[in-house]
Amino acid sequence: MIDRPISRRTLLKSGAATAAGAAAVAALPTMAAAQSPAVPQVDGGYTPPAPDTTATLTISNWGDPNDQAVYSGVAERFKAKYPNVTVNDNFVPITTWTDYINKILADVAAGSAPDVINIAIEGVRQGISRDLFRPLTGWVGSDPEGAALVADVDQRLLDGLSQDGTLYLLPNTWNTMLIYYNTKMFADAGIERPSDDWTWDDFLAIAQQLTTGDGDSKVFGFVLPYFNFGLTPWYYSNGTSQLNADWTASNLTDPKMAESVAWIRDLVTTHGVAPHPQGADPYQLFPAGKAAMTGAGHWVVGSFQGAGFTDWDILPWPQRTTKATVYGVSGFAVHPGSQHPELAWEYCKLLGGLETQMGFVAIGGATPALRAAAQSPEFLGQAPNSELFYQAIEYALPVAAPTVFSTLDPAMGRALDSVLAGSDPAEALATADQEVSQAFADVAG
Amino acid sequence: MTVSATRMPMPGRWTERRREAIAGYLFILPTYIGFIAFVLGPLLGALVISFTRYDLTAQPTFNGLDNYARLLTDTRLHQSYVNTLVYVAAAVVLMNVMGLALAVMLDRKLPMWLRTILRSAYFFPSLVGLAYVAIIWQALFQPDVGIVNYYLTQLGGPRVPWTTSREWVVPAVVIVDVWKNVGFGMLIFLAALQDVPKEVTEAAEVDGAGSWTIFRRVTVPLISPAIFFNVTLTVIGAFQIFESIVVLTGGGPGDASRSVAMYIYEQGFQSFRVGYASAIAMTLFAIIMVVTLIQFRVRRSWVFHE
Amino acid sequence: MSELTAPTGAMAGGSGPVGLGTRVRRSLPTAIAVTILVAGAIGMVAPFLWMLATSMRPATQAFDLPPSWLPWPARIDNFEAAVTGPVPLPRNMFNSAVIAIAIALGQIITCPLAGYAFAKLRFPGRNALFLILLTSLMVPIHVTIIPLFVLMRNIGLVNNPLALILPGITGAFGVFLMRQFFLSLPRELLEAGRIDGAGAFTTYRAIALPLAKPALTALGIISFLGAWNAYFVPLIFLNNVNTATMPIALVLMLGPNRSGNVAEIMAATTIAILPALIVFLVAQRWIVASMTSSGLKG
């Protein structure tokens, strides 16, 4: 099912968007400074386009309706600055990363490439390999405004949007995966908050204890975030990954991958602590009290607030061999074919600017990449233990996003669906491995 | 197609003929322009593209028979073909047997209102888009809260994982397909049955034939053109099954319900292996062509002509 | 063929038993047949009823078991939510309507012309040309879609309704249907009404076309519904929510792991099915007549 259309929410989940990190910055004031990105010297030679420039800009954005409102605000502010520029804000409400990337590639193939592309780490290598992004280095080096934005972002986030030291996207927001748990259910069952170094077995024991009832009153111990970004922590915390270290080959035949996939399956089948993912939206079931735990990034905070759900707290992902989780970051790029690259860059700066970042804070969505937004009281006041979101970057690894991501993602989806339907994990992964390896070979050839 | 070929001895008639012929060509011109631009041309285009490596953006490069070689080792394609053949077989058998059975049951003296309501109930789904009905059915097929499983378990049946288990996804797709299309088949059969002359069946009865024998030996041959028509349409349609699977199962779990049409779409417009997708498309076209030609060939041996 | 010109005939109106009826009635009692038919008919209608009932109940009751089949008390908030949601349904519906109407109009102009020529005009190569045209019924759209996409892209029509309209305004099926109809018109009728010296087009316009109204109605409706229901081709050409048609929009509404709001989705589906229902209630007899004639004389 993962290769089917997935929603706006999932997009947010899957890496890009949002909010966690701000608080983190507050908690770790030295870190950001210590890791200050190697921002190029700014020569100030950049001149923005004249305000009376006439042009049409096409923007490819994605997100949920709240994000759409934030992006519409950007379009309005841009219009105020450049009244003669027509902005087509092509907003994609619902898709998987694969579908979104493919949609952009289809637009490019259709000869209607957008000028500005909003995309996450999942699409960065693939996009670079298909020449979707213009390097930003020149602008960042000559435009003090751009340089200031980049200087206020953690280097690891910039790394996710760069290749070989060249920055291709101006950061937007970012995410990591943590375990959310229902504090009331834990207290009622007399379960103490586990340690931050808890294990898969600790996790399972609690999930089993909290799986109760039947029929309408059924409560699950856990509900799976069943999409690539949400499943990846189960691989990373088992000391493995879908790919080799530099993302140039499949690692799907690693027995530890099969072990992780079998574990995911067993949560649903053998242990019965999680519902079948089909039709089970974790971000409806968890706040409705139908599941005691789930996994998510900061992006759910706004919707939990909206639903009046407050009985929750967060924990690091449990570990088997390794304390690890996943992170992802999104950003804005200028398409090399753009007729108005400077205007597009101006648009990117508004999209990645502080006012927009505060807009995301206001909707309780993604973690802003700008420290200025992430350290704001508005952001810090939103969630309990907010520092955990940011601390996760210390042990989080970027989501595996090779040039063949749009083969890897659906192939993994089919493998997991097959395993849940009864296939042997190693066999299902071997099938996916063949497909991914073929795709790597195709790219090379 | 030179007009002079139709030259007639009488000059007057010759002109008239000629004018009629010119009119004929002009009348079919719009349709033929559309046919050449949007069917024949693209068909030849697909053939050419099938010998290239092409991703829709970079220039295509010829790669000989590479794409066709790949067909042989692509297990996902093989699975998709197996599924598609099952869909075709199920559609042909179920749609026609059930359509005919419904038509036979409906072809009797009934109050007009009842007859109209029944016929409408069966026929209506065939006018509704497959994507729409699949959206309804995917809700009905929900394992825990769907009404299909609710009534099934009420009747003592099992709780069937319709859209998530390898065993049940294909039946689920077939159920929706048959549900949607059986009324169309029924309608064709009903019209054919009503055209069967009463005298013929009565004569057979006088000869002492039983009802089943009459049905087998008299009625079926008489309605064989309708059977042929239905089978032909069903075969061509079922080979192209696409949206119901997209909505119901996404082709999964794994590839357990994926059809060839879905796989062409995936390879062409999601993985951008456009040359390879075209090669698959050519195999699909060839298979439909061969199957249809075989049908027309064997038609002579069983379809009754007045 | 009489059904076409007299749509109130046996097929459409459902008069008494003909042919086999008497025969089978003896082997299968009417009571049993009707019981089976009614049970089956309930199964045919139930999904639509569930859709309607669900569209009018609060989302939280969408999956109530046992299901409630009555849409009472009717609420329209799901419809409101669906049309004001993130997927711009009114826009999508407008797109669908424009495309479907344009295609239907195109078909009722081009298809009878060609159908008439293939049925009534004599010209060299007629039968061969007709057969070649018919082979296009065997060419799946999935086979030609890639070159079609390249073509439309090169003339800048991706995300433009014309990408769907242009290939849709004529088609072998419509020509076949219209040919079937014109074949049934006695040649003498055309000859008799023919004004001396009038060209083929005048005869067609003044005599043949007026007689073809029921068949044209059927063709128009069938083409309209075909375009309204189409999913695959719009999926290729319209990859933007604002240019998308209804089926694309509805599939988008399903959401991740099918977690979209079921009540809203059913409300949207109800809206999408409405044209088919209206057409069915108003024009059933013509559709039925032309469908069956195409099958019987095929």
PDB file of C-alpha atoms in Angstrom, chain B residues 10-170:
ATOM      1  CA  MET B  10     -22.291   5.513 -68.425  1.00  0.00           C
ATOM      2  CA  PRO B  11     -20.808   8.986 -68.078  1.00  0.00           C
ATOM      3  CA  GLY B  12     -23.757  10.271 -66.034  1.00  0.00           C
ATOM      4  CA  ARG B  13     -23.552   7.503 -63.522  1.00  0.00           C
ATOM      5  CA  TRP B  14     -19.839   7.815 -63.530  1.00  0.00           C
ATOM      6  CA  THR B  15     -20.049  11.360 -62.282  1.00  0.00           C
ATOM      7  CA  GLU B  16     -22.680  10.499 -59.744  1.00  0.00           C
ATOM      8  CA  ARG B  17     -20.616   7.628 -58.442  1.00  0.00           C
ATOM      9  CA  ARG B  18     -17.608   9.784 -58.308  1.00  0.00           C
ATOM     10  CA  ARG B  19     -19.382  12.480 -56.394  1.00  0.00           C
ATOM     11  CA  GLU B  20     -20.708   9.912 -53.968  1.00  0.00           C
ATOM     12  CA  ALA B  21     -17.238   8.486 -53.499  1.00  0.00           C
ATOM     13  CA  ILE B  22     -15.751  11.899 -52.844  1.00  0.00           C
ATOM     14  CA  ALA B  23     -18.510  12.570 -50.357  1.00  0.00           C
ATOM     15  CA  GLY B  24     -17.763   9.245 -48.696  1.00  0.00           C
ATOM     16  CA  TYR B  25     -14.116  10.124 -48.224  1.00  0.00           C
ATOM     17  CA  LEU B  26     -14.979  13.568 -46.949  1.00  0.00           C
ATOM     18  CA  PHE B  27     -17.479  12.074 -44.489  1.00  0.00           C
ATOM     19  CA  ILE B  28     -14.930   9.752 -42.987  1.00  0.00           C
ATOM     20  CA  LEU B  29     -12.132  12.310 -43.110  1.00  0.00           C
ATOM     21  CA  PRO B  30     -12.530  13.768 -39.590  1.00  0.00           C
ATOM     22  CA  THR B  31     -12.663  10.315 -38.087  1.00  0.00           C
ATOM     23  CA  TYR B  32      -9.703   9.117 -40.088  1.00  0.00           C
ATOM     24  CA  ILE B  33      -7.619  12.148 -39.177  1.00  0.00           C
ATOM     25  CA  GLY B  34      -8.350  11.389 -35.529  1.00  0.00           C
ATOM     26  CA  PHE B  35      -7.640   7.711 -36.068  1.00  0.00           C
ATOM     27  CA  ILE B  36      -4.272   8.366 -37.711  1.00  0.00           C
ATOM     28  CA  ALA B  37      -3.217  11.108 -35.316  1.00  0.00           C
ATOM     29  CA  PHE B  38      -4.320   9.499 -32.085  1.00  0.00           C
ATOM     30  CA  VAL B  39      -4.345   5.730 -32.675  1.00  0.00           C
ATOM     31  CA  LEU B  40      -2.355   4.574 -35.678  1.00  0.00           C
ATOM     32  CA  GLY B  41       0.433   7.127 -35.352  1.00  0.00           C
ATOM     33  CA  PRO B  42       0.923   6.578 -31.621  1.00  0.00           C
ATOM     34  CA  LEU B  43       0.793   2.815 -32.169  1.00  0.00           C
ATOM     35  CA  LEU B  44       3.687   3.024 -34.597  1.00  0.00           C
ATOM     36  CA  GLY B  45       5.372   5.501 -32.267  1.00  0.00           C
ATOM     37  CA  ALA B  46       5.124   3.028 -29.400  1.00  0.00           C
ATOM     38  CA  LEU B  47       6.726   0.395 -31.582  1.00  0.00           C
ATOM     39  CA  VAL B  48       9.664   2.683 -32.348  1.00  0.00           C
ATOM     40  CA  ILE B  49      10.065   3.793 -28.739  1.00  0.00           C
ATOM     41  CA  SER B  50      10.101   0.159 -27.647  1.00  0.00           C
ATOM     42  CA  PHE B  51      13.539  -0.185 -29.241  1.00  0.00           C
ATOM     43  CA  THR B  52      14.977   2.756 -27.331  1.00  0.00           C
ATOM     44  CA  ARG B  53      16.139   3.807 -23.939  1.00  0.00           C
ATOM     45  CA  TYR B  54      14.051   6.851 -23.139  1.00  0.00           C
ATOM     46  CA  ASP B  55      13.123   8.755 -19.971  1.00  0.00           C
ATOM     47  CA  LEU B  56      10.888  11.427 -21.564  1.00  0.00           C
ATOM     48  CA  THR B  57      13.426  14.193 -20.930  1.00  0.00           C
ATOM     49  CA  ALA B  58      16.751  13.174 -22.465  1.00  0.00           C
ATOM     50  CA  GLN B  59      16.844  12.235 -26.157  1.00  0.00           C
ATOM     51  CA  PRO B  60      15.897   8.592 -26.752  1.00  0.00           C
ATOM     52  CA  THR B  61      18.742   6.312 -27.804  1.00  0.00           C
ATOM     53  CA  PHE B  62      18.259   3.073 -29.695  1.00  0.00           C
ATOM     54  CA  ASN B  63      19.137   0.049 -27.644  1.00  0.00           C
ATOM     55  CA  GLY B  64      18.065  -2.693 -30.027  1.00  0.00           C
ATOM     56  CA  LEU B  65      16.240  -5.553 -28.391  1.00  0.00           C
ATOM     57  CA  ASP B  66      17.375  -4.769 -24.836  1.00  0.00           C
ATOM     58  CA  ASN B  67      13.865  -3.920 -23.696  1.00  0.00           C
ATOM     59  CA  TYR B  68      12.464  -7.097 -25.161  1.00  0.00           C
ATOM     60  CA  ALA B  69      15.233  -9.136 -23.563  1.00  0.00           C
ATOM     61  CA  ARG B  70      14.334  -7.592 -20.246  1.00  0.00           C
ATOM     62  CA  LEU B  71      10.732  -8.794 -20.623  1.00  0.00           C
ATOM     63  CA  LEU B  72      11.934 -12.355 -20.294  1.00  0.00           C
ATOM     64  CA  THR B  73      13.594 -11.943 -16.921  1.00  0.00           C
ATOM     65  CA  ASP B  74      11.235  -9.461 -15.286  1.00  0.00           C
ATOM     66  CA  THR B  75       9.433 -11.507 -12.666  1.00  0.00           C
ATOM     67  CA  ARG B  76       7.203  -8.586 -11.720  1.00  0.00           C
ATOM     68  CA  LEU B  77       5.954  -8.450 -15.304  1.00  0.00           C
ATOM     69  CA  HIS B  78       5.341 -12.190 -15.309  1.00  0.00           C
ATOM     70  CA  GLN B  79       3.317 -11.895 -12.134  1.00  0.00           C
ATOM     71  CA  SER B  80       1.323  -9.049 -13.681  1.00  0.00           C
ATOM     72  CA  TYR B  81       0.604 -11.160 -16.752  1.00  0.00           C
ATOM     73  CA  VAL B  82      -0.526 -14.115 -14.662  1.00  0.00           C
ATOM     74  CA  ASN B  83      -2.882 -11.828 -12.735  1.00  0.00           C
ATOM     75  CA  THR B  84      -4.209 -10.253 -15.920  1.00  0.00           C
ATOM     76  CA  LEU B  85      -4.925 -13.625 -17.497  1.00  0.00           C
ATOM     77  CA  VAL B  86      -6.830 -14.614 -14.374  1.00  0.00           C
ATOM     78  CA  TYR B  87      -8.865 -11.403 -14.613  1.00  0.00           C
ATOM     79  CA  VAL B  88      -9.621 -12.080 -18.267  1.00  0.00           C
ATOM     80  CA  ALA B  89     -10.633 -15.686 -17.685  1.00  0.00           C
ATOM     81  CA  ALA B  90     -12.773 -14.811 -14.679  1.00  0.00           C
ATOM     82  CA  ALA B  91     -14.430 -11.945 -16.506  1.00  0.00           C
ATOM     83  CA  VAL B  92     -15.209 -13.991 -19.606  1.00  0.00           C
ATOM     84  CA  VAL B  93     -16.661 -16.911 -17.683  1.00  0.00           C
ATOM     85  CA  LEU B  94     -18.458 -15.103 -14.881  1.00  0.00           C
ATOM     86  CA  MET B  95     -19.747 -12.161 -16.837  1.00  0.00           C
ATOM     87  CA  ASN B  96     -21.200 -14.337 -19.558  1.00  0.00           C
ATOM     88  CA  VAL B  97     -22.531 -17.196 -17.475  1.00  0.00           C
ATOM     89  CA  MET B  98     -24.063 -14.892 -14.918  1.00  0.00           C
ATOM     90  CA  GLY B  99     -25.238 -12.410 -17.505  1.00  0.00           C
ATOM     91  CA  LEU B 100     -26.958 -15.157 -19.442  1.00  0.00           C
ATOM     92  CA  ALA B 101     -28.472 -16.684 -16.311  1.00  0.00           C
ATOM     93  CA  LEU B 102     -29.856 -13.314 -15.281  1.00  0.00           C
ATOM     94  CA  ALA B 103     -31.239 -12.713 -18.747  1.00  0.00           C
ATOM     95  CA  VAL B 104     -32.939 -16.123 -18.819  1.00  0.00           C
ATOM     96  CA  MET B 105     -34.510 -15.477 -15.423  1.00  0.00           C
ATOM     97  CA  LEU B 106     -35.639 -12.027 -16.460  1.00  0.00           C
ATOM     98  CA  ASP B 107     -36.999 -13.156 -19.812  1.00  0.00           C
ATOM     99  CA  ARG B 108     -40.462 -14.122 -18.621  1.00  0.00           C
ATOM    100  CA  LYS B 109     -43.822 -12.600 -17.963  1.00  0.00           C
ATOM    101  CA  LEU B 110     -43.372 -10.139 -15.134  1.00  0.00           C
ATOM    102  CA  PRO B 111     -45.200  -6.991 -14.142  1.00  0.00           C
ATOM    103  CA  MET B 112     -43.712  -4.169 -16.125  1.00  0.00           C
ATOM    104  CA  TRP B 113     -42.626  -2.154 -13.093  1.00  0.00           C
ATOM    105  CA  LEU B 114     -40.826  -5.122 -11.540  1.00  0.00           C
ATOM    106  CA  ARG B 115     -39.104  -5.910 -14.776  1.00  0.00           C
ATOM    107  CA  THR B 116     -37.986  -2.338 -15.257  1.00  0.00           C
ATOM    108  CA  ILE B 117     -36.703  -2.045 -11.699  1.00  0.00           C
ATOM    109  CA  LEU B 118     -34.802  -5.313 -11.917  1.00  0.00           C
ATOM    110  CA  ARG B 119     -33.275  -4.519 -15.256  1.00  0.00           C
ATOM    111  CA  SER B 120     -32.316  -1.043 -14.098  1.00  0.00           C
ATOM    112  CA  ALA B 121     -30.728  -2.322 -10.896  1.00  0.00           C
ATOM    113  CA  TYR B 122     -28.459  -4.665 -12.818  1.00  0.00           C
ATOM    114  CA  PHE B 123     -27.680  -2.295 -15.625  1.00  0.00           C
ATOM    115  CA  PHE B 124     -27.016   0.916 -13.725  1.00  0.00           C
ATOM    116  CA  PRO B 125     -23.526   0.052 -12.350  1.00  0.00           C
ATOM    117  CA  SER B 126     -22.225  -0.388 -15.870  1.00  0.00           C
ATOM    118  CA  LEU B 127     -22.844   3.320 -16.498  1.00  0.00           C
ATOM    119  CA  VAL B 128     -20.882   4.418 -13.441  1.00  0.00           C
ATOM    120  CA  GLY B 129     -17.144   4.970 -13.637  1.00  0.00           C
ATOM    121  CA  LEU B 130     -14.985   2.111 -12.443  1.00  0.00           C
ATOM    122  CA  ALA B 131     -12.915   4.501 -10.338  1.00  0.00           C
ATOM    123  CA  TYR B 132     -16.078   5.643  -8.544  1.00  0.00           C
ATOM    124  CA  VAL B 133     -17.424   2.191  -7.818  1.00  0.00           C
ATOM    125  CA  ALA B 134     -14.007   1.010  -6.708  1.00  0.00           C
ATOM    126  CA  ILE B 135     -13.922   3.862  -4.198  1.00  0.00           C
ATOM    127  CA  ILE B 136     -17.202   2.616  -2.751  1.00  0.00           C
ATOM    128  CA  TRP B 137     -16.062  -0.985  -2.728  1.00  0.00           C
ATOM    129  CA  GLN B 138     -12.758  -0.310  -1.028  1.00  0.00           C
ATOM    130  CA  ALA B 139     -14.797   0.977   1.901  1.00  0.00           C
ATOM    131  CA  LEU B 140     -17.131  -2.022   1.760  1.00  0.00           C
ATOM    132  CA  PHE B 141     -14.115  -4.360   1.740  1.00  0.00           C
ATOM    133  CA  GLN B 142     -12.567  -2.922   4.923  1.00  0.00           C
ATOM    134  CA  PRO B 143     -11.561  -5.960   6.968  1.00  0.00           C
ATOM    135  CA  ASP B 144     -12.925  -4.933  10.362  1.00  0.00           C
ATOM    136  CA  VAL B 145     -15.542  -2.310   9.670  1.00  0.00           C
ATOM    137  CA  GLY B 146     -16.586  -3.044   6.083  1.00  0.00           C
ATOM    138  CA  ILE B 147     -20.116  -4.258   5.516  1.00  0.00           C
ATOM    139  CA  VAL B 148     -19.056  -7.150   3.289  1.00  0.00           C
ATOM    140  CA  ASN B 149     -17.252  -8.803   6.165  1.00  0.00           C
ATOM    141  CA  TYR B 150     -19.988  -7.796   8.569  1.00  0.00           C
ATOM    142  CA  TYR B 151     -22.661  -9.712   6.668  1.00  0.00           C
ATOM    143  CA  LEU B 152     -20.235 -12.501   5.887  1.00  0.00           C
ATOM    144  CA  THR B 153     -19.491 -13.069   9.566  1.00  0.00           C
ATOM    145  CA  GLN B 154     -23.179 -12.711  10.452  1.00  0.00           C
ATOM    146  CA  LEU B 155     -23.800 -15.625   8.123  1.00  0.00           C
ATOM    147  CA  GLY B 156     -21.096 -17.600   9.883  1.00  0.00           C
ATOM    148  CA  GLY B 157     -18.404 -16.889   7.323  1.00  0.00           C
ATOM    149  CA  PRO B 158     -14.823 -15.843   7.956  1.00  0.00           C
ATOM    150  CA  ARG B 159     -13.509 -12.299   8.254  1.00  0.00           C
ATOM    151  CA  VAL B 160     -11.816 -12.014   4.880  1.00  0.00           C
ATOM    152  CA  PRO B 161      -8.781  -9.732   4.402  1.00  0.00           C
ATOM    153  CA  TRP B 162     -10.059  -8.680   0.971  1.00  0.00           C
ATOM    154  CA  THR B 163      -7.499  -6.111  -0.028  1.00  0.00           C
ATOM    155  CA  THR B 164      -4.457  -7.151   1.982  1.00  0.00           C
ATOM    156  CA  SER B 165      -3.998 -10.886   1.504  1.00  0.00           C
ATOM    157  CA  ARG B 166      -2.499 -12.582  -1.480  1.00  0.00           C
ATOM    158  CA  GLU B 167      -5.354 -15.082  -1.691  1.00  0.00           C
ATOM    159  CA  TRP B 168      -8.211 -12.590  -1.676  1.00  0.00           C
ATOM    160  CA  VAL B 169      -7.087  -9.550  -3.630  1.00  0.00           C
ATOM    161  CA  VAL B 170      -7.734 -11.135  -7.018  1.00  0.00           C
TER     162      VAL B 170
END
